[in-house]
């Protein structure tokens, strides 16, 4: 014992050392300790032991000595059950004291303000995790070690929230600043993995224990291990949500480069408990465990600074491990999608949140399928379930993928972990010979998500579309040649398989009608997907789905569908494709002349294959939209409205980790240099390196509608924000509190894209060129809705826009024989001052068309709001393109918060709209 420790304790009848005190008072919770302190003098409590002895304890000295004492015991003791039990008692006391600290100045000064004691507490947690890794040989122990160790890992983690900060942002900063942070990450991950293996072993041998013990006892033990495992994994998950900690993990070679995180994920995803299928608590706990580890993988995959998938692909061993994890993710999806939600809602009594397991799995499948290292793997192992989904009866398909409602939706929640209760249950259970007398431990769950039912369903459908788009995409310089049309061939072959073996409790269409049923389902998905743009889906993904549908329709032969005829082609993962009448076309050859490829003699004129690259956007004065307009009318299936076949790259507000949108590295660097002259040199170099490393990935929209609205209002005061790096960083931090994390470089990209997009919208609305224009003779007449400039013309961004507003205008006069549209372009080169009675088109912050209408009021006040000060006017919407429930930029109780609400309150769809998002139109 250290000199002075004896002074911390005095007794009436006999001297009791610190070890005895720990064993005696660990059962006092913070409320009981607080009561004793209130009744005490000089911060010394009077405590009566189980033996009836009166003991006086100086709590101030106890708090100061206990962390170092536990470290000393940890270093000097044998690795046995007794050590685990004692450490758990000590950490239980420390956590109770930390809970009391805010209410007692002396404790706060010692445990929270004293740097030396704080460092000892952090070191204690580090050393505990290191020592616990020595218990790997006890993995098959059926005694008390698994319970004590599982509790000790979780309690040690949450001691950090008590002694450092309960705010995860602050805790992450402290941990990253610690000199031993890499060691902590490594041993923490290993400790959680050890707990998972204890749980795995208990699940695998539990059927043997049932013969000896009561099933309720075994279930209580398994449920407790699940809780401790979830609490520990949740600690790591919440830290990974913080950018500093996440980026430090990405630099950890053991966890990322050598697959430490992947090993943990694989173990958790392999957890199964068939013998506890009737236990809703255990089933839900395992589901939440898997959802949380998928969440960790998602945070790492979506990080900006370092590509996690590139790190794991750096060695064959880690790449194989990553593919095995991807396989487990796909198996989860197959299991989840195979169950009819209607039947689940009728037969399941779900009292526990299950976590966002299916949604997170679909997010990961989207990421994997968009990476060249995994695309073929996903194609081989997931196409079968995709083909089965499209083989559903139309009613089942609509309710599953084209509805705003599901009978059962996933619910995410955070486990509110109580250290005192968790440690107490473990200590009581190992002291009792009969666990049947020990009550079950129940923790509270705090709902995580305020996601509406409609939002959940729309996200699910959008991910479904994105996966198909990713698998169908072929980029010549990145994808392997054998990947060309692989998904299409695989899908066609799998359509011949019996889908009832994959999807349970569903109705299917078979026989000759199957081809038309599949096409009908795809047509419905296309129509529904249009309504998800831009909130949940990009035009880029929708266009790829269109192309997939066109090719599939042209290659399907209804006569080939015969009952019970299944062929096996091992080279395509078990699905042959005798349905092909001809090979799908190849428009990916960029070395040939584009006009020759699209000539009247071309065999590919009726079909096309989407290539995600803008090198072929314009050639010889002809844009890709020009070539698609006439051709697409001939291949549009019956029942579909005419669709604009704009196969340009979508321009999103996405991250700088994506493709360079058709520009080479030199062009991209030059543009960044011109537009961001005040950016630090190291930021520029990092951006170029990141873009080069992530060139295989596509851009995603990274800001939600609320964040876009915030930025639009901020730009009214700071229209040149993109030139001020400090201001961009400030707004990026603010935006991160209103949705997903937005980085400085992402926000700068969004600002630059917005500026270019608005410039294009103004230019697209200009009057058509005169008939003697050089291009007019070449094109057979003036063209509207798209630019005829060369890609490198001044003032034009080389990447074309795919926004709905621009595309809607470009379709207005595409046919000489069509009925005259209600509105045509007026030709406003800039934003024009609105006048009452003018016909206008409304766009959102992304430049995408919201609807058409007529100006109602431009001056004065509108329900208390000054139109001049707000830079807005009041309009009557007569042709709404967006969803009726979309939130308005100026919501109020009087005028409504959505388009639908406004119509109900005012009788007409009269809304207040920003003037800089209005384009002038005139009636024809």
mmCIF file of C-alpha atoms in Angstrom, residues 407-712:
data_model
loop_
_atom_site.group_PDB
_atom_site.id
_atom_site.type_symbol
_atom_site.label_atom_id
_atom_site.label_comp_id
_atom_site.label_asym_id
_atom_site.label_seq_id
_atom_site.Cartn_x
_atom_site.Cartn_y
_atom_site.Cartn_z
ATOM 1 C CA UNK A 407 -46.486 -2.568 -42.096
ATOM 2 C CA UNK A 408 -43.228 -2.874 -40.133
ATOM 3 C CA UNK A 409 -40.314 -0.468 -40.103
ATOM 4 C CA UNK A 410 -37.012 -0.616 -38.277
ATOM 5 C CA UNK A 411 -36.414 1.494 -35.184
ATOM 6 C CA UNK A 412 -32.999 2.619 -34.034
ATOM 7 C CA UNK A 413 -32.183 3.242 -30.383
ATOM 8 C CA UNK A 414 -29.287 3.886 -28.038
ATOM 9 C CA UNK A 415 -28.896 1.631 -25.043
ATOM 10 C CA UNK A 416 -28.765 3.727 -21.871
ATOM 11 C CA UNK A 417 -26.031 1.833 -20.063
ATOM 12 C CA UNK A 418 -25.984 1.923 -16.259
ATOM 13 C CA UNK A 419 -22.573 0.914 -14.934
ATOM 14 C CA UNK A 420 -23.692 0.380 -11.345
ATOM 15 C CA UNK A 421 -26.549 -1.953 -12.296
ATOM 16 C CA UNK A 422 -24.503 -3.865 -14.884
ATOM 17 C CA UNK A 423 -21.586 -4.463 -12.515
ATOM 18 C CA UNK A 424 -23.952 -5.435 -9.705
ATOM 19 C CA UNK A 425 -25.738 -8.064 -11.816
ATOM 20 C CA UNK A 426 -22.433 -9.653 -12.805
ATOM 21 C CA UNK A 427 -21.119 -9.718 -9.210
ATOM 22 C CA UNK A 428 -24.381 -11.142 -7.886
ATOM 23 C CA UNK A 429 -24.598 -13.784 -10.611
ATOM 24 C CA UNK A 430 -21.094 -15.177 -10.005
ATOM 25 C CA UNK A 431 -21.732 -15.237 -6.242
ATOM 26 C CA UNK A 432 -25.001 -17.119 -6.572
ATOM 27 C CA UNK A 433 -25.140 -20.805 -7.291
ATOM 28 C CA UNK A 434 -28.674 -20.489 -8.642
ATOM 29 C CA UNK A 435 -29.244 -17.774 -11.220
ATOM 30 C CA UNK A 436 -32.971 -18.403 -11.198
ATOM 31 C CA UNK A 437 -33.160 -16.230 -8.075
ATOM 32 C CA UNK A 438 -31.445 -13.347 -9.918
ATOM 33 C CA UNK A 439 -33.832 -10.957 -11.623
ATOM 34 C CA UNK A 440 -33.277 -10.094 -15.273
ATOM 35 C CA UNK A 441 -31.413 -6.877 -15.941
ATOM 36 C CA UNK A 442 -33.311 -4.451 -18.151
ATOM 37 C CA UNK A 443 -31.859 -1.295 -19.698
ATOM 38 C CA UNK A 444 -33.692 1.684 -21.153
ATOM 39 C CA UNK A 445 -33.550 2.381 -24.875
ATOM 40 C CA UNK A 446 -33.510 5.955 -26.127
ATOM 41 C CA UNK A 447 -34.972 6.309 -29.639
ATOM 42 C CA UNK A 448 -32.300 7.644 -31.995
ATOM 43 C CA UNK A 449 -34.131 8.623 -35.097
ATOM 44 C CA UNK A 450 -36.918 11.095 -35.714
ATOM 45 C CA UNK A 451 -37.124 9.659 -39.214
ATOM 46 C CA UNK A 452 -40.692 9.508 -40.410
ATOM 47 C CA UNK A 453 -42.246 6.389 -41.842
ATOM 48 C CA UNK A 454 -42.289 7.922 -45.325
ATOM 49 C CA UNK A 455 -38.652 9.013 -45.080
ATOM 50 C CA UNK A 456 -37.563 5.523 -44.016
ATOM 51 C CA UNK A 457 -39.440 3.871 -46.882
ATOM 52 C CA UNK A 458 -38.155 6.373 -49.446
ATOM 53 C CA UNK A 459 -34.549 5.888 -48.295
ATOM 54 C CA UNK A 460 -34.992 2.152 -48.601
ATOM 55 C CA UNK A 461 -36.341 2.429 -52.154
ATOM 56 C CA UNK A 462 -33.659 4.914 -53.208
ATOM 57 C CA UNK A 463 -30.931 2.554 -52.005
ATOM 58 C CA UNK A 464 -32.569 -0.257 -53.962
ATOM 59 C CA UNK A 465 -32.379 1.885 -57.107
ATOM 60 C CA UNK A 466 -28.786 2.937 -56.409
ATOM 61 C CA UNK A 467 -27.605 -0.657 -56.059
ATOM 62 C CA UNK A 468 -29.098 -1.552 -59.448
ATOM 63 C CA UNK A 469 -27.564 1.594 -60.972
ATOM 64 C CA UNK A 470 -24.133 0.779 -59.553
ATOM 65 C CA UNK A 471 -24.189 -2.799 -60.810
ATOM 66 C CA UNK A 472 -25.289 -1.775 -64.288
ATOM 67 C CA UNK A 473 -22.707 0.986 -64.640
ATOM 68 C CA UNK A 474 -19.567 0.285 -66.654
ATOM 69 C CA UNK A 475 -16.595 2.658 -66.665
ATOM 70 C CA UNK A 476 -14.038 1.414 -69.227
ATOM 71 C CA UNK A 477 -10.885 2.749 -67.609
ATOM 72 C CA UNK A 478 -11.809 1.445 -64.169
ATOM 73 C CA UNK A 479 -13.922 -1.678 -64.635
ATOM 74 C CA UNK A 480 -12.550 -4.937 -65.969
ATOM 75 C CA UNK A 481 -13.713 -5.890 -69.456
ATOM 76 C CA UNK A 482 -15.378 -9.047 -68.154
ATOM 77 C CA UNK A 483 -17.645 -6.846 -66.029
ATOM 78 C CA UNK A 484 -19.272 -5.361 -69.127
ATOM 79 C CA UNK A 485 -22.934 -6.451 -69.146
ATOM 80 C CA UNK A 486 -22.220 -8.925 -66.336
ATOM 81 C CA UNK A 487 -25.150 -7.723 -64.256
ATOM 82 C CA UNK A 488 -27.518 -7.720 -67.214
ATOM 83 C CA UNK A 489 -26.571 -11.300 -68.166
ATOM 84 C CA UNK A 490 -26.747 -12.446 -64.578
ATOM 85 C CA UNK A 491 -30.128 -10.806 -64.020
ATOM 86 C CA UNK A 492 -31.645 -12.356 -67.136
ATOM 87 C CA UNK A 493 -30.374 -15.781 -66.187
ATOM 88 C CA UNK A 494 -31.655 -15.543 -62.621
ATOM 89 C CA UNK A 495 -35.133 -14.647 -63.859
ATOM 90 C CA UNK A 496 -35.452 -18.293 -64.890
ATOM 91 C CA UNK A 497 -35.015 -19.488 -61.332
ATOM 92 C CA UNK A 498 -37.846 -20.195 -58.918
ATOM 93 C CA UNK A 499 -38.194 -17.018 -56.797
ATOM 94 C CA UNK A 500 -40.434 -18.665 -54.195
ATOM 95 C CA UNK A 501 -37.346 -20.305 -52.689
ATOM 96 C CA UNK A 502 -35.863 -16.878 -51.969
ATOM 97 C CA UNK A 503 -38.863 -14.755 -51.004
ATOM 98 C CA UNK A 504 -41.286 -16.223 -48.504
ATOM 99 C CA UNK A 505 -45.035 -15.584 -48.307
ATOM 100 C CA UNK A 506 -45.170 -13.642 -51.562
ATOM 101 C CA UNK A 507 -47.132 -14.136 -54.783
ATOM 102 C CA UNK A 508 -45.213 -14.470 -58.059
ATOM 103 C CA UNK A 509 -45.965 -14.329 -61.763
ATOM 104 C CA UNK A 510 -44.623 -17.312 -63.703
ATOM 105 C CA UNK A 511 -44.787 -18.644 -67.221
ATOM 106 C CA UNK A 512 -45.012 -16.522 -70.378
ATOM 107 C CA UNK A 513 -46.522 -13.614 -68.391
ATOM 108 C CA UNK A 514 -43.390 -13.291 -66.272
ATOM 109 C CA UNK A 515 -41.570 -11.073 -68.777
ATOM 110 C CA UNK A 516 -44.385 -8.529 -68.884
ATOM 111 C CA UNK A 517 -44.716 -8.698 -65.075
ATOM 112 C CA UNK A 518 -41.029 -7.920 -64.597
ATOM 113 C CA UNK A 519 -41.255 -5.036 -67.058
ATOM 114 C CA UNK A 520 -44.361 -3.698 -65.344
ATOM 115 C CA UNK A 521 -42.625 -3.743 -61.955
ATOM 116 C CA UNK A 522 -39.577 -1.985 -63.370
ATOM 117 C CA UNK A 523 -41.823 0.599 -65.013
ATOM 118 C CA UNK A 524 -43.537 1.283 -61.692
ATOM 119 C CA UNK A 525 -40.200 1.577 -59.920
ATOM 120 C CA UNK A 526 -39.040 4.095 -62.539
ATOM 121 C CA UNK A 527 -42.158 6.161 -62.092
ATOM 122 C CA UNK A 528 -41.910 6.089 -58.304
ATOM 123 C CA UNK A 529 -38.169 6.847 -58.358
ATOM 124 C CA UNK A 530 -38.839 10.083 -60.222
ATOM 125 C CA UNK A 531 -40.753 11.355 -57.203
ATOM 126 C CA UNK A 532 -37.720 10.700 -54.979
ATOM 127 C CA UNK A 533 -35.546 13.231 -56.819
ATOM 128 C CA UNK A 534 -33.782 15.234 -55.466
ATOM 129 C CA UNK A 535 -34.397 14.542 -51.767
ATOM 130 C CA UNK A 536 -33.551 10.840 -51.785
ATOM 131 C CA UNK A 537 -32.201 10.072 -55.244
ATOM 132 C CA UNK A 538 -29.928 11.554 -57.888
ATOM 133 C CA UNK A 539 -30.872 11.894 -61.543
ATOM 134 C CA UNK A 540 -27.703 9.931 -62.304
ATOM 135 C CA UNK A 541 -29.053 6.825 -60.593
ATOM 136 C CA UNK A 542 -32.487 7.196 -62.145
ATOM 137 C CA UNK A 543 -30.970 7.447 -65.620
ATOM 138 C CA UNK A 544 -29.009 4.233 -65.112
ATOM 139 C CA UNK A 545 -32.198 2.488 -64.026
ATOM 140 C CA UNK A 546 -33.879 3.734 -67.204
ATOM 141 C CA UNK A 547 -31.074 2.380 -69.351
ATOM 142 C CA UNK A 548 -31.175 -0.953 -67.521
ATOM 143 C CA UNK A 549 -34.913 -1.163 -68.143
ATOM 144 C CA UNK A 550 -34.537 -0.341 -71.842
ATOM 145 C CA UNK A 551 -31.856 -2.976 -72.369
ATOM 146 C CA UNK A 552 -33.656 -5.596 -70.333
ATOM 147 C CA UNK A 553 -36.893 -5.001 -72.225
ATOM 148 C CA UNK A 554 -35.175 -5.305 -75.594
ATOM 149 C CA UNK A 555 -33.441 -8.553 -74.625
ATOM 150 C CA UNK A 556 -36.307 -10.390 -72.928
ATOM 151 C CA UNK A 557 -38.185 -12.978 -74.949
ATOM 152 C CA UNK A 558 -41.464 -13.988 -73.267
ATOM 153 C CA UNK A 559 -41.529 -17.337 -75.077
ATOM 154 C CA UNK A 560 -38.350 -18.350 -73.310
ATOM 155 C CA UNK A 561 -40.076 -18.449 -69.917
ATOM 156 C CA UNK A 562 -41.209 -22.019 -69.321
ATOM 157 C CA UNK A 563 -42.106 -23.595 -66.025
ATOM 158 C CA UNK A 564 -39.522 -25.505 -64.011
ATOM 159 C CA UNK A 565 -36.680 -24.898 -66.432
ATOM 160 C CA UNK A 566 -33.576 -23.783 -64.566
ATOM 161 C CA UNK A 567 -30.083 -23.848 -65.958
ATOM 162 C CA UNK A 568 -26.880 -23.398 -64.031
ATOM 163 C CA UNK A 569 -23.961 -21.386 -65.314
ATOM 164 C CA UNK A 570 -21.190 -21.469 -62.739
ATOM 165 C CA UNK A 571 -19.242 -18.737 -64.473
ATOM 166 C CA UNK A 572 -22.087 -16.358 -63.655
ATOM 167 C CA UNK A 573 -22.630 -17.598 -60.114
ATOM 168 C CA UNK A 574 -25.361 -20.114 -60.845
ATOM 169 C CA UNK A 575 -27.656 -18.252 -63.265
ATOM 170 C CA UNK A 576 -27.477 -18.854 -66.993
ATOM 171 C CA UNK A 577 -29.040 -16.535 -69.517
ATOM 172 C CA UNK A 578 -30.652 -18.267 -72.516
ATOM 173 C CA UNK A 579 -33.017 -15.313 -72.884
ATOM 174 C CA UNK A 580 -30.574 -13.123 -74.764
ATOM 175 C CA UNK A 581 -31.609 -12.463 -78.344
ATOM 176 C CA UNK A 582 -28.521 -10.344 -78.964
ATOM 177 C CA UNK A 583 -25.700 -8.690 -77.132
ATOM 178 C CA UNK A 584 -26.508 -5.321 -75.590
ATOM 179 C CA UNK A 585 -24.913 -2.402 -77.420
ATOM 180 C CA UNK A 586 -21.554 -0.925 -76.562
ATOM 181 C CA UNK A 587 -21.204 2.834 -76.737
ATOM 182 C CA UNK A 588 -18.142 2.876 -74.515
ATOM 183 C CA UNK A 589 -15.481 3.095 -77.211
ATOM 184 C CA UNK A 590 -14.184 6.620 -76.776
ATOM 185 C CA UNK A 591 -11.502 6.250 -79.400
ATOM 186 C CA UNK A 592 -13.980 6.031 -82.267
ATOM 187 C CA UNK A 593 -15.918 8.843 -83.832
ATOM 188 C CA UNK A 594 -19.051 9.523 -81.846
ATOM 189 C CA UNK A 595 -21.100 10.563 -84.851
ATOM 190 C CA UNK A 596 -20.182 7.363 -86.666
ATOM 191 C CA UNK A 597 -21.349 5.308 -83.683
ATOM 192 C CA UNK A 598 -24.712 7.028 -83.716
ATOM 193 C CA UNK A 599 -25.196 7.104 -87.492
ATOM 194 C CA UNK A 600 -28.239 5.707 -89.248
ATOM 195 C CA UNK A 601 -26.295 2.590 -90.231
ATOM 196 C CA UNK A 602 -25.255 1.871 -86.665
ATOM 197 C CA UNK A 603 -26.554 -1.383 -85.251
ATOM 198 C CA UNK A 604 -26.663 0.262 -81.842
ATOM 199 C CA UNK A 605 -29.124 3.009 -82.669
ATOM 200 C CA UNK A 606 -32.020 1.364 -80.876
ATOM 201 C CA UNK A 607 -30.104 0.738 -77.646
ATOM 202 C CA UNK A 608 -27.414 2.332 -75.569
ATOM 203 C CA UNK A 609 -25.252 1.529 -72.602
ATOM 204 C CA UNK A 610 -24.694 4.276 -70.060
ATOM 205 C CA UNK A 611 -21.081 5.301 -69.523
ATOM 206 C CA UNK A 612 -20.358 7.451 -66.529
ATOM 207 C CA UNK A 613 -17.881 9.845 -68.117
ATOM 208 C CA UNK A 614 -18.329 13.216 -69.709
ATOM 209 C CA UNK A 615 -15.637 12.885 -72.368
ATOM 210 C CA UNK A 616 -18.297 11.923 -74.892
ATOM 211 C CA UNK A 617 -20.798 14.578 -73.804
ATOM 212 C CA UNK A 618 -20.084 16.824 -76.759
ATOM 213 C CA UNK A 619 -18.433 16.141 -80.080
ATOM 214 C CA UNK A 620 -18.509 17.956 -83.398
ATOM 215 C CA UNK A 621 -21.032 20.448 -82.030
ATOM 216 C CA UNK A 622 -23.544 17.737 -81.092
ATOM 217 C CA UNK A 623 -24.498 17.156 -77.471
ATOM 218 C CA UNK A 624 -25.438 13.791 -76.092
ATOM 219 C CA UNK A 625 -28.936 15.065 -75.404
ATOM 220 C CA UNK A 626 -29.334 15.876 -79.119
ATOM 221 C CA UNK A 627 -28.489 12.314 -80.057
ATOM 222 C CA UNK A 628 -30.808 10.796 -77.474
ATOM 223 C CA UNK A 629 -33.938 12.924 -78.056
ATOM 224 C CA UNK A 630 -35.172 11.296 -81.291
ATOM 225 C CA UNK A 631 -33.803 7.856 -80.542
ATOM 226 C CA UNK A 632 -35.409 7.550 -77.132
ATOM 227 C CA UNK A 633 -38.936 8.127 -78.396
ATOM 228 C CA UNK A 634 -38.733 4.897 -80.337
ATOM 229 C CA UNK A 635 -37.706 2.791 -77.381
ATOM 230 C CA UNK A 636 -39.946 4.270 -74.720
ATOM 231 C CA UNK A 637 -42.229 1.416 -73.553
ATOM 232 C CA UNK A 638 -45.986 1.760 -73.701
ATOM 233 C CA UNK A 639 -47.543 3.078 -70.544
ATOM 234 C CA UNK A 640 -44.573 5.302 -69.766
ATOM 235 C CA UNK A 641 -44.667 8.992 -70.346
ATOM 236 C CA UNK A 642 -42.011 10.274 -72.705
ATOM 237 C CA UNK A 643 -38.771 10.445 -70.819
ATOM 238 C CA UNK A 644 -35.890 12.717 -71.593
ATOM 239 C CA UNK A 645 -32.909 10.466 -72.207
ATOM 240 C CA UNK A 646 -30.353 12.813 -70.764
ATOM 241 C CA UNK A 647 -27.451 10.572 -69.940
ATOM 242 C CA UNK A 648 -25.153 13.290 -68.730
ATOM 243 C CA UNK A 649 -23.364 12.971 -65.428
ATOM 244 C CA UNK A 650 -25.366 14.175 -62.480
ATOM 245 C CA UNK A 651 -23.895 17.185 -60.770
ATOM 246 C CA UNK A 652 -24.414 16.896 -57.047
ATOM 247 C CA UNK A 653 -23.252 18.690 -53.988
ATOM 248 C CA UNK A 654 -21.344 15.542 -53.117
ATOM 249 C CA UNK A 655 -17.901 15.045 -51.737
ATOM 250 C CA UNK A 656 -14.511 15.744 -53.188
ATOM 251 C CA UNK A 657 -13.713 12.084 -52.865
ATOM 252 C CA UNK A 658 -15.538 11.256 -56.042
ATOM 253 C CA UNK A 659 -14.838 11.228 -59.720
ATOM 254 C CA UNK A 660 -13.484 14.419 -61.239
ATOM 255 C CA UNK A 661 -16.588 14.641 -63.437
ATOM 256 C CA UNK A 662 -14.874 14.135 -66.754
ATOM 257 C CA UNK A 663 -11.921 16.446 -66.204
ATOM 258 C CA UNK A 664 -8.393 15.243 -66.037
ATOM 259 C CA UNK A 665 -6.317 15.909 -62.933
ATOM 260 C CA UNK A 666 -4.561 18.924 -64.465
ATOM 261 C CA UNK A 667 -7.851 20.609 -65.402
ATOM 262 C CA UNK A 668 -9.287 19.944 -61.982
ATOM 263 C CA UNK A 669 -6.259 21.323 -60.171
ATOM 264 C CA UNK A 670 -6.239 24.418 -62.375
ATOM 265 C CA UNK A 671 -9.892 25.103 -61.685
ATOM 266 C CA UNK A 672 -9.443 24.680 -57.945
ATOM 267 C CA UNK A 673 -6.497 27.049 -58.097
ATOM 268 C CA UNK A 674 -8.492 29.737 -59.893
ATOM 269 C CA UNK A 675 -11.596 29.576 -57.741
ATOM 270 C CA UNK A 676 -9.991 29.048 -54.343
ATOM 271 C CA UNK A 677 -6.863 31.170 -54.359
ATOM 272 C CA UNK A 678 -7.034 31.606 -50.615
ATOM 273 C CA UNK A 679 -7.047 27.894 -49.839
ATOM 274 C CA UNK A 680 -3.946 26.664 -48.064
ATOM 275 C CA UNK A 681 -1.495 24.716 -50.204
ATOM 276 C CA UNK A 682 -1.769 21.589 -48.095
ATOM 277 C CA UNK A 683 -5.544 21.552 -48.529
ATOM 278 C CA UNK A 684 -5.142 21.674 -52.322
ATOM 279 C CA UNK A 685 -2.660 18.817 -52.347
ATOM 280 C CA UNK A 686 -4.897 16.733 -50.075
ATOM 281 C CA UNK A 687 -7.904 17.366 -52.337
ATOM 282 C CA UNK A 688 -6.054 16.229 -55.479
ATOM 283 C CA UNK A 689 -4.712 13.134 -53.739
ATOM 284 C CA UNK A 690 -8.138 12.262 -52.398
ATOM 285 C CA UNK A 691 -9.790 12.714 -55.799
ATOM 286 C CA UNK A 692 -7.219 10.490 -57.464
ATOM 287 C CA UNK A 693 -7.656 7.831 -54.803
ATOM 288 C CA UNK A 694 -11.434 7.827 -55.021
ATOM 289 C CA UNK A 695 -11.881 8.187 -58.771
ATOM 290 C CA UNK A 696 -13.894 4.982 -58.943
ATOM 291 C CA UNK A 697 -16.658 6.322 -56.717
ATOM 292 C CA UNK A 698 -19.615 8.441 -57.756
ATOM 293 C CA UNK A 699 -20.767 11.637 -56.116
ATOM 294 C CA UNK A 700 -23.679 11.658 -53.734
ATOM 295 C CA UNK A 701 -25.856 14.464 -52.450
ATOM 296 C CA UNK A 702 -24.554 15.180 -48.974
ATOM 297 C CA UNK A 703 -26.884 17.933 -47.741
ATOM 298 C CA UNK A 704 -30.532 17.518 -46.801
ATOM 299 C CA UNK A 705 -33.258 20.053 -47.568
ATOM 300 C CA UNK A 706 -32.916 21.795 -44.219
ATOM 301 C CA UNK A 707 -29.187 22.289 -44.710
ATOM 302 C CA UNK A 708 -29.753 23.603 -48.251
ATOM 303 C CA UNK A 709 -32.355 26.075 -46.953
ATOM 304 C CA UNK A 710 -29.945 27.301 -44.274
ATOM 305 C CA UNK A 711 -27.240 27.890 -46.867
ATOM 306 C CA UNK A 712 -29.584 29.663 -49.271
#
